[in-house]
Short mmCIF file of C-alpha atoms in Angstrom, two decimals:
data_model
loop_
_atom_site.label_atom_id
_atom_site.label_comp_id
_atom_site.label_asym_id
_atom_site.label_seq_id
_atom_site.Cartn_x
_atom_site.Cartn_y
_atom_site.Cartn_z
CA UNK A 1 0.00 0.00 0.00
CA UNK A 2 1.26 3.29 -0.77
CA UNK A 3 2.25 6.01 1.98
CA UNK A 4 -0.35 8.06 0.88
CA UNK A 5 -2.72 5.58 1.69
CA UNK A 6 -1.95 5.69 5.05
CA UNK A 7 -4.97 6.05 7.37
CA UNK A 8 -3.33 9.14 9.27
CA UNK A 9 -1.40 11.27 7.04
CA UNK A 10 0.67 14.07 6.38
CA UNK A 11 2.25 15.66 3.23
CA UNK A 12 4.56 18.42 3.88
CA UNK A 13 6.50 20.95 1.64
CA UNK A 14 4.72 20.66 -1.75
CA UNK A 15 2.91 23.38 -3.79
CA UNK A 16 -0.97 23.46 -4.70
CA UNK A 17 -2.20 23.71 -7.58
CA UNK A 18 -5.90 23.60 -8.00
CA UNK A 19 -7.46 25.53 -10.86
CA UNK A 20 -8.21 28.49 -8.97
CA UNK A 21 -5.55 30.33 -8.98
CA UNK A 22 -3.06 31.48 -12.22
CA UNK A 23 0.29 30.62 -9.69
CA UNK A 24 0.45 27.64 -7.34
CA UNK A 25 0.10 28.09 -3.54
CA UNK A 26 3.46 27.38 -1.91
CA UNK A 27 4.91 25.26 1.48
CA UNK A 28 1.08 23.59 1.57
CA UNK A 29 0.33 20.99 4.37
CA UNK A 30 -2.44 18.19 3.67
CA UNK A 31 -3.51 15.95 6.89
CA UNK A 32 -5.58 13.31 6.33
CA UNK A 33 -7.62 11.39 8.59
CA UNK A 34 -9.30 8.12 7.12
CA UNK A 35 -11.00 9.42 4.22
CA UNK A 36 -11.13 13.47 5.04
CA UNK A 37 -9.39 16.44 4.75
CA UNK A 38 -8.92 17.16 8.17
CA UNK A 39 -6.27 20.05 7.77
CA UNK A 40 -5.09 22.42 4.95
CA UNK A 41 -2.65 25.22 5.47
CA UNK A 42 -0.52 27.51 3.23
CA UNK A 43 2.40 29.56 3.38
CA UNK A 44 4.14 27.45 6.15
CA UNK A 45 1.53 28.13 8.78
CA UNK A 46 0.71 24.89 9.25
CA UNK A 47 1.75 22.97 12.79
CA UNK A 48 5.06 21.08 13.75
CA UNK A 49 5.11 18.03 11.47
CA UNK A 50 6.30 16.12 14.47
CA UNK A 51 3.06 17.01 16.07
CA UNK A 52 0.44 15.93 13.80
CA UNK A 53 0.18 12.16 14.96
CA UNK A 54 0.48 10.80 11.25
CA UNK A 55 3.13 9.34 8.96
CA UNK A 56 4.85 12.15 7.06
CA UNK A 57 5.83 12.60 3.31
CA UNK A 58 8.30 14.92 2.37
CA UNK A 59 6.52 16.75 -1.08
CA UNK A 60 9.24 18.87 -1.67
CA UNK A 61 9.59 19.30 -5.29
CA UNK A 62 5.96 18.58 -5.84
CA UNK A 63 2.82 19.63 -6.60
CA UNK A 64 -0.37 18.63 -5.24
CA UNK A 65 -3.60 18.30 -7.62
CA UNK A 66 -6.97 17.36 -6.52
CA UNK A 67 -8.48 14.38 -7.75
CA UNK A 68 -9.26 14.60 -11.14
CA UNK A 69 -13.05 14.66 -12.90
CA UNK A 70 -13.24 12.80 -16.52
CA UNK A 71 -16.07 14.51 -18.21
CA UNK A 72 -16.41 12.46 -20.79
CA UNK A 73 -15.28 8.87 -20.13
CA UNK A 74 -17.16 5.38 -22.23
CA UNK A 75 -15.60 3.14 -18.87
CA UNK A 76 -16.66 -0.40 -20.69
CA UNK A 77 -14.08 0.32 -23.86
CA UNK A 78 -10.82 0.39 -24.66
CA UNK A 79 -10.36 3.06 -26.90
CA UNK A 80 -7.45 2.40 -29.64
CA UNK A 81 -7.22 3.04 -33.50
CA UNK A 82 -10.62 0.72 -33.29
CA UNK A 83 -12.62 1.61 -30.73
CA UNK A 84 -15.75 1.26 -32.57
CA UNK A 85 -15.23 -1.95 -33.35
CA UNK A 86 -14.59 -2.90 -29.53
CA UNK A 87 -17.62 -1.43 -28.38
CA UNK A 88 -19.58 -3.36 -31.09
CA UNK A 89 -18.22 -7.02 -31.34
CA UNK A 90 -16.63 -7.92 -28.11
CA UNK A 91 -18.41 -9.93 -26.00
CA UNK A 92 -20.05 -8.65 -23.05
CA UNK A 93 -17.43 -10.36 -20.80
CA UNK A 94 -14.63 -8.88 -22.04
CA UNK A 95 -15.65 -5.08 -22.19
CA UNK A 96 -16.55 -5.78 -18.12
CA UNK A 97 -13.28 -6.90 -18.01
CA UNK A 98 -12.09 -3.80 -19.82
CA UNK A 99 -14.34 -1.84 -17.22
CA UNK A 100 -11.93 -3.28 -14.58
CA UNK A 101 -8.76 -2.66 -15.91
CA UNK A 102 -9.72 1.17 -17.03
CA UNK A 103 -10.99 2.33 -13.20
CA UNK A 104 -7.67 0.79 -11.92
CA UNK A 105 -6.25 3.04 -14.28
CA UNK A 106 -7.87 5.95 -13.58
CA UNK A 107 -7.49 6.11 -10.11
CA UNK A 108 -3.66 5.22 -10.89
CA UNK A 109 -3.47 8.48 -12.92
CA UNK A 110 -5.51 10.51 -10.41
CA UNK A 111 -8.77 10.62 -11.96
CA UNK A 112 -11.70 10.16 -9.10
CA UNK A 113 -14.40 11.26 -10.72
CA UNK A 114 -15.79 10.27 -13.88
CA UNK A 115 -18.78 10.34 -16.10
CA UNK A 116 -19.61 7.44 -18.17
CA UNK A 117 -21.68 9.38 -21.57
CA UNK A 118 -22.54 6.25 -23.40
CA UNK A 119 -22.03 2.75 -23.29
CA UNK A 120 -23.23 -0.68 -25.08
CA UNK A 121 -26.39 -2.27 -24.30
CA UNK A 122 -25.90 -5.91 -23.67
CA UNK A 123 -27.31 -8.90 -22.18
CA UNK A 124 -26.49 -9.73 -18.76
CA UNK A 125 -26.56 -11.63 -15.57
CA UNK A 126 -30.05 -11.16 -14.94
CA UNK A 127 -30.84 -12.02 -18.14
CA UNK A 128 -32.32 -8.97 -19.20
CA UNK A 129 -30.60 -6.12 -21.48
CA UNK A 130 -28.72 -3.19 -19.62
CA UNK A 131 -26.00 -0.62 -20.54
CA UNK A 132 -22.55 -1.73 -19.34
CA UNK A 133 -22.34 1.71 -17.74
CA UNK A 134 -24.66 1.17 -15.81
CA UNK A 135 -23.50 -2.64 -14.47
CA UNK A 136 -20.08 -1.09 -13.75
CA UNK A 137 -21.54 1.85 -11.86
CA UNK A 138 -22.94 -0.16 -9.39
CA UNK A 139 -20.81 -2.63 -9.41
CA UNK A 140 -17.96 0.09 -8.09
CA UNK A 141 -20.42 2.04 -5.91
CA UNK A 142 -18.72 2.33 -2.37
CA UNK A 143 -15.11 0.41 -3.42
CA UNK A 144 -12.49 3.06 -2.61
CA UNK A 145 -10.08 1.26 -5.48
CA UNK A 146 -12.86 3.12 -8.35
CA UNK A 147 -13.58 6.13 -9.52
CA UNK A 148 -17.24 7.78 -8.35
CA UNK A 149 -19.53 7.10 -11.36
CA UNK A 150 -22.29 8.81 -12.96
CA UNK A 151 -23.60 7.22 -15.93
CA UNK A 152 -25.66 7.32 -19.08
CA UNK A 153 -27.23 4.45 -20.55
CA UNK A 154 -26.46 4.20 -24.36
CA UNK A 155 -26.54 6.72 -26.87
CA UNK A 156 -29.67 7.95 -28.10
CA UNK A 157 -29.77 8.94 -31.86
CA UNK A 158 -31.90 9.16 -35.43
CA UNK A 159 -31.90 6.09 -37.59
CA UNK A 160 -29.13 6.57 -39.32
CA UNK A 161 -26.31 8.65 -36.94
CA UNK A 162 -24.14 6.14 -35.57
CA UNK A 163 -22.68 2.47 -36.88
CA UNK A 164 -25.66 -0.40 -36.60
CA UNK A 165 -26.01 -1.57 -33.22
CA UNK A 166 -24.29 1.31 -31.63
CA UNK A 167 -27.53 3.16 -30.02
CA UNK A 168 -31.19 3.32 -29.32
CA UNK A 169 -32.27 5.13 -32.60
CA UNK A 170 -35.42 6.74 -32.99
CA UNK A 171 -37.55 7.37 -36.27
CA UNK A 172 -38.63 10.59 -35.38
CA UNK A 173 -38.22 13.19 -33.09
CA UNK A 174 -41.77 13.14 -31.48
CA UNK A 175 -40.16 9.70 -30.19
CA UNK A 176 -37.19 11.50 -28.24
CA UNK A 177 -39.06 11.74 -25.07
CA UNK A 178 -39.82 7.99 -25.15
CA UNK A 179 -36.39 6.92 -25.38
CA UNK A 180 -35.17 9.22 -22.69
CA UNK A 181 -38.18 8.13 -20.23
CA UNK A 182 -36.70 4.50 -21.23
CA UNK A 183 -32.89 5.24 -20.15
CA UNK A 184 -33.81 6.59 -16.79
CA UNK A 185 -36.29 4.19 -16.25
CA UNK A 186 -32.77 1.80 -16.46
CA UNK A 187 -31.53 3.85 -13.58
CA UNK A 188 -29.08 6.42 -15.67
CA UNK A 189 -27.83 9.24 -13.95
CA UNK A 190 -27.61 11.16 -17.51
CA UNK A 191 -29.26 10.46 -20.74
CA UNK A 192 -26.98 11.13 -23.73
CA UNK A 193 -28.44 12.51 -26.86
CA UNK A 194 -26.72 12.34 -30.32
CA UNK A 195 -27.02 15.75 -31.94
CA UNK A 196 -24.82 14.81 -35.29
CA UNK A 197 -27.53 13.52 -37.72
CA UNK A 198 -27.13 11.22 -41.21
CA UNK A 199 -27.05 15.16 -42.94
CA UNK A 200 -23.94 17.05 -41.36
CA UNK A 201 -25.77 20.08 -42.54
CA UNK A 202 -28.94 19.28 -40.47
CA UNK A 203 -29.67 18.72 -36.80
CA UNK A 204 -31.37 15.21 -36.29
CA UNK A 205 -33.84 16.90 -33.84
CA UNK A 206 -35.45 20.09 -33.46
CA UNK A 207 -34.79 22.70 -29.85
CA UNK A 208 -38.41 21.72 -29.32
CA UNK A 209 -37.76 18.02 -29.25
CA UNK A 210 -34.39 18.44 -27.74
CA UNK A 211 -35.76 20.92 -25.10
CA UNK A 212 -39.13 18.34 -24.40
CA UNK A 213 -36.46 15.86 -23.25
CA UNK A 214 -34.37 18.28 -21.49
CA UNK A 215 -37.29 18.99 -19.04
CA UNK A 216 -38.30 15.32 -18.40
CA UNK A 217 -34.78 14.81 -17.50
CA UNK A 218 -34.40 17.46 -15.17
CA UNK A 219 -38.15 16.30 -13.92
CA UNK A 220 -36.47 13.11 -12.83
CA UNK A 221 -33.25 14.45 -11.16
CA UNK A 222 -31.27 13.65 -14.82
CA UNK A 223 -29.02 15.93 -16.69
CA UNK A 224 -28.59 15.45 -20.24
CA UNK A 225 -25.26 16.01 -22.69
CA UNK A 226 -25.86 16.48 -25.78
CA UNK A 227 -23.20 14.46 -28.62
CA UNK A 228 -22.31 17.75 -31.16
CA UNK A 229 -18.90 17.83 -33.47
CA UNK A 230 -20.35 19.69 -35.94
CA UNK A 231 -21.92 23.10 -36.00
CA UNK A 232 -25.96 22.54 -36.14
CA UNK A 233 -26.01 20.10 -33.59
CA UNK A 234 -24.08 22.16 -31.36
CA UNK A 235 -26.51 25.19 -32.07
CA UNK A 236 -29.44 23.24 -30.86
CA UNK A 237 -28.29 21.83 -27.99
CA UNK A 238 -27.44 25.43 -27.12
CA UNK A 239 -31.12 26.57 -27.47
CA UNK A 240 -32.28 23.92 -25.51
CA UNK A 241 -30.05 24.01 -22.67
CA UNK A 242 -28.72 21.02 -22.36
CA UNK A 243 -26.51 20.43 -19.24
CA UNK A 244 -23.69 20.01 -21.58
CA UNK A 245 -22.31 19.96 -25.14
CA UNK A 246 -19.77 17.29 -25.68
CA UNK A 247 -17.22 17.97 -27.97
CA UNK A 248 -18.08 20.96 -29.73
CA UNK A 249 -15.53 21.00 -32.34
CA UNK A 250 -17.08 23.44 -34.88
CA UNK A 251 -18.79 26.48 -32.62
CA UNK A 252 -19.41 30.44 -33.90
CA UNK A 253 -19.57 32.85 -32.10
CA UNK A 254 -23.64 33.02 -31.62
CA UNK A 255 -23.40 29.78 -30.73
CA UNK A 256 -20.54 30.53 -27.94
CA UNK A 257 -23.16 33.03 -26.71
CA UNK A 258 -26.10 31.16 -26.38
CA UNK A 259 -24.03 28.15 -24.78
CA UNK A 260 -23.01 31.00 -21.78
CA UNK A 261 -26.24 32.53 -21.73
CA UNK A 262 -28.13 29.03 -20.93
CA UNK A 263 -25.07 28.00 -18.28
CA UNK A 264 -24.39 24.98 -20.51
CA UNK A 265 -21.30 23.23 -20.04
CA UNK A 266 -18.77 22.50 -23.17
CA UNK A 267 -16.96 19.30 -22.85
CA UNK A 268 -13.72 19.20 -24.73
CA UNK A 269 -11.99 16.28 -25.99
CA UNK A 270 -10.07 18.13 -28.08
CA UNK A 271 -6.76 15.34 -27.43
CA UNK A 272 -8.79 12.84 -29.32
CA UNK A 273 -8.06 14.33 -32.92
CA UNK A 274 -4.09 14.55 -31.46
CA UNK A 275 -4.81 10.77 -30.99
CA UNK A 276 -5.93 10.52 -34.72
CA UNK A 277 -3.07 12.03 -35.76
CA UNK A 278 -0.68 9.57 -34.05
CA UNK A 279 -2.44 6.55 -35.72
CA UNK A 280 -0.69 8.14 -39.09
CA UNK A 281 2.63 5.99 -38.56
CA UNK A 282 0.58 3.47 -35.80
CA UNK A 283 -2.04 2.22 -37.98
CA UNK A 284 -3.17 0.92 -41.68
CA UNK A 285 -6.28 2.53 -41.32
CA UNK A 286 -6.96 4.49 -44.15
CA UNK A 287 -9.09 7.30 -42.69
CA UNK A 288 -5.57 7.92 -40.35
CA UNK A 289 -3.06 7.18 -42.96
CA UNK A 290 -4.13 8.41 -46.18
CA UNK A 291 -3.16 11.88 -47.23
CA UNK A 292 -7.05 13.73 -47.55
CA UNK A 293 -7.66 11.76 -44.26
CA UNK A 294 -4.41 13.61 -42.59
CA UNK A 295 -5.88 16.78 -44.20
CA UNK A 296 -9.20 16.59 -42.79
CA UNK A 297 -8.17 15.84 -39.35
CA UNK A 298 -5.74 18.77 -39.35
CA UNK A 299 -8.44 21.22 -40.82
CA UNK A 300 -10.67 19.60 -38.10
CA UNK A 301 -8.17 20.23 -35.08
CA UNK A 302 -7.71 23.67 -36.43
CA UNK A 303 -11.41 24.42 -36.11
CA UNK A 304 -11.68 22.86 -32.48
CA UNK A 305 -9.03 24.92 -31.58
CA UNK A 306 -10.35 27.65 -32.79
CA UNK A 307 -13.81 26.93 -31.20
CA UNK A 308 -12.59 26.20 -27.80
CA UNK A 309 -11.02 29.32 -27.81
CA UNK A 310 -14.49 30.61 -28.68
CA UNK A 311 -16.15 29.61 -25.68
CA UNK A 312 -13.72 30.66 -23.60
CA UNK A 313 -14.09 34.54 -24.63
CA UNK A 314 -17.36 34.13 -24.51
CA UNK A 315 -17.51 32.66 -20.32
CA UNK A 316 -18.53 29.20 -21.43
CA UNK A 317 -17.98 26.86 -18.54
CA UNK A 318 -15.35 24.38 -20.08
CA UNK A 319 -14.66 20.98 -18.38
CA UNK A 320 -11.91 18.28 -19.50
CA UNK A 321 -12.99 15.15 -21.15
CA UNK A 322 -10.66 12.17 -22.50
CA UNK A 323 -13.34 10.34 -24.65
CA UNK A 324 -11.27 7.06 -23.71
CA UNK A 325 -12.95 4.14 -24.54
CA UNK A 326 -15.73 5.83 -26.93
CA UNK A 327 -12.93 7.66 -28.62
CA UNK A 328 -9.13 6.91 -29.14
CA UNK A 329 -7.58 7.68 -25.81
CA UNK A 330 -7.02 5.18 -22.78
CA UNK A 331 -8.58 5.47 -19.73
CA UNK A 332 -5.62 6.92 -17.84
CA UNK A 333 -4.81 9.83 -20.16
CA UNK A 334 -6.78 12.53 -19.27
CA UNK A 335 -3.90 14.77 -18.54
CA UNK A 336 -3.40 14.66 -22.36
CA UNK A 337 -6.62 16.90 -22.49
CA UNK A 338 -5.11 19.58 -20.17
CA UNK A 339 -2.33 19.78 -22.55
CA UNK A 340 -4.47 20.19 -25.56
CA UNK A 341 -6.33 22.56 -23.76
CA UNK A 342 -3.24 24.73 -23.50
CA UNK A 343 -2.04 23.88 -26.18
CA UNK A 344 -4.85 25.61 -28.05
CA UNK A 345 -4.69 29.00 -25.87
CA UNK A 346 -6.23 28.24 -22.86
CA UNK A 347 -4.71 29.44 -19.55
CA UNK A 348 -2.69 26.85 -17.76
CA UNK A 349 -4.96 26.94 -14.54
CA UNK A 350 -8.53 26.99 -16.69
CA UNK A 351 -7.12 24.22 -18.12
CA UNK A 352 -6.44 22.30 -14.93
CA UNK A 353 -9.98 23.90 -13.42
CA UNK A 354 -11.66 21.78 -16.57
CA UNK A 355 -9.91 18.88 -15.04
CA UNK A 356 -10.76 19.37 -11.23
CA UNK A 357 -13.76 21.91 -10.28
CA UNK A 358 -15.39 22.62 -13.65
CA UNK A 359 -15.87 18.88 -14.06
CA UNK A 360 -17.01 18.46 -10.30
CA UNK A 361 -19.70 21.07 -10.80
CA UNK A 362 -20.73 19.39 -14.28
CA UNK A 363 -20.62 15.85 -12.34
CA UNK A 364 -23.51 17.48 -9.76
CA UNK A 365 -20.69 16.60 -6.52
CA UNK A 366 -19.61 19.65 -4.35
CA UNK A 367 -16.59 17.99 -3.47
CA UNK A 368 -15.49 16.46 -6.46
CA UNK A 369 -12.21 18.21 -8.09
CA UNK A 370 -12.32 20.14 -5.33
CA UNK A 371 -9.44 19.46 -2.18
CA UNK A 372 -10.75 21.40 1.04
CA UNK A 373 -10.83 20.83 4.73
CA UNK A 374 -14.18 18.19 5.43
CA UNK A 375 -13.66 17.36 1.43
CA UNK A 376 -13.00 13.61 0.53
CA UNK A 377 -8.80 13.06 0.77
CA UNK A 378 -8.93 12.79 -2.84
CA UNK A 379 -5.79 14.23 -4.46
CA UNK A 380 -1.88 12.95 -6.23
CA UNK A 381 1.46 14.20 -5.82
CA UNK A 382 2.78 15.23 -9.41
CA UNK A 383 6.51 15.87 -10.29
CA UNK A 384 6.63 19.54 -11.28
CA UNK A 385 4.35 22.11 -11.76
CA UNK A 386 1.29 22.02 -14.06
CA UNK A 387 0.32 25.48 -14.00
CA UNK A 388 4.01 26.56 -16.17
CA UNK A 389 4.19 22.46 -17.54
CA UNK A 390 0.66 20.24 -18.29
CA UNK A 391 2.60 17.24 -18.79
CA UNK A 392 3.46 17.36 -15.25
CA UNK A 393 0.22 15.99 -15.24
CA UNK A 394 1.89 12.69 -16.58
CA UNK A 395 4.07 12.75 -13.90
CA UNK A 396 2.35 10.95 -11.02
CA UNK A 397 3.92 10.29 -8.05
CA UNK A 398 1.62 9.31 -5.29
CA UNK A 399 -2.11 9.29 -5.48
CA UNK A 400 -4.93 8.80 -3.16
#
């Protein structure tokens, strides 16, 4: 067992950094007791070491981040130059397994928090048909080793949108409101609607429809993120208010607006299309290796960055995503999306505040992201400091 999973103790001598503040906080003592914050102090005002009754770690060097929040996480997948693929042939078994190995994962890299936007609906135990979101949820509800879970069901999209197999599709949009009633009736803590229809030109549903299912969501305790990569989809879910737009790789301005205006949440995964260009010399696939695919994904990328940078002059709330699993990434590389965050323009400590806070206030916890005396003792030691160098990030040393 690590040191930092002592039951009693103390990290002395490291920096904070916790998205609220452009500079870190220095000479920062953490006590723990069990599973609590029981003391936080700054600027060397904190007691005698000696005297705090708990086994000590020297942070010197270090920088302490709260636990991370994955915004946009597909827990029962992979990820990989196939994730599609994974999500739609493996057998149920094996994408539980894959469940497994991606929470140990997480909470290896820091990540605490995490919210599951769409998985496959498969047979299981009981016999009947569930999402696996949904089976790992409760599966890892109260095991300190997994993250804190709130989940969708499956995706929800017109006939058409997404591979066969992949979703619940609908005909129409006057049948919207049935499929959502149908996911929370399964117990999700989300429903996730597909916005990118068969026509990239065209929404799949109108903000009436979109809006009708926003309100029995919210009726039922539910929030509901909205799927949008491309501009109309994006645009609707604005109108309608969604909790959140995921993705959001080709915003205007309006749409920036509206998306601040209704306190809707952008989710960026904006790593994933750095993970597409990687498969170039990884893969054979010719959407990643062929020169007009290279050229679309860089013209894509561009726009992204452009858009992120968008919301962010406009006061959209931003939180981090890693799309692992339903996208390229792994599960433990959501420190890759800080980077690509700041990468694009985005200050350093927004950046990490998309990571920690943002996504805690998206994920509907107080707490989560968040490391404060009474909080959950939820938070790593990283080697250097993220808020001049995101791939400190990568740098894990302890975590708890």
């Amino acid at each position: 067992m690590s040191r930092l999973q002592a039951p009693h103790v103390a990290v002395v001598g490291a920096v904070l950094a916790d998205g609220t503040t452009p500079q870190v906080r220095p000479d920062v003592t953490v006590l723990v007791d069990g599973a609590t914050v029981a003391g936080l102090w700054f600027e060397g005002d904190g007691p005698d070491p000696g005297e705090l009754d708990a086994a000590l770690i020297d942070g010197s060097g270090s920088t302490i981040v709260p636990g991370m929040v994955d915004s946009h996480a597909h827990l029962s997948m992979p990820g990989g130059a196939q994730w599609i693929e994974r999500g739609r042939v493996d057998p149920t078994d094996d994408l539980l397994a894959v469940g497994e190995d991606n929470g140990e994962a997480m909470v290896r890299a820091g990540i605490r928090w995490a919210r599951d936007v769409g998985a496959p609906r498969r047979r299981v135990a009981d016999g009947g048909e569930r999402a696996l979101s949904l089976v790992l949820r409760d599966r890892w509800a109260g095991a300190s080793d997994r993250p804190y879970v709130r989940a969708a069901g499956t995706w929800i999209g017109l006939d058409g949108s997404l591979p066969p197999g992949v979703a619940i599709e609908v005909a129409h949009g006057a049948d919207l409101v049935g499929a959502v009633a149908g996911q929370l009736d399964d117990g999700a803590d989300l429903v996730k609607l597909y916005l990118d229809g068969p026509d990239a030109d065209t929404a799949p549903f109108s903000v009436e429809e979109v809006r009708a299912a926003v309100a029995l969501a919210h009726q039922r305790g539910a929030r509901v993120a909205a799927h949008a990569s491309v501009l109309p989809g994006a645009r609707v879910g604005a109108e309608a208010a969604v909790d959140s737009v995921e993705h959001g790789f080709a915003l205007d301005a309006d749409t920036a607006t509206t998306l601040a205006h209704n306190g809707v949440t952008l989710v960026s995964t904006l790593a994933v299309l750095r993970s597409w260009q990687s498969f170039r010399t990884t893969s054979r696939i010719d959407r990643f290796t062929a020169e007009d695919g290279i050229a679309r994904i860089a013209e894509r990328r561009e726009r992204a960055e452009d858009s992120i940078r968008l919301a962010r002059d406009a006061g959209v709330a931003i939180a981090a995503g890693s799309d692992f699993g339903g996208g390229s990434l792994r599960a433990n590389q959501l420190a890759w999306e800080v980077q690509a965050l700041v990468e694009a323009g985005i200050e350093p400590h927004l950046a990490l505040a998309a990571a920690t806070w943002r996504g805690g206030d998206l994920f509907g916890d107080p707490e989560a992201g968040r490391l404060r005396i009474g909080g959950p003792a939820h938070f790593s030691l990283v080697h250097g400091d993220p808020l001049t160098d995101p791939a400190a990030l990568w740098r894990v040393w302890l975590t708890r």
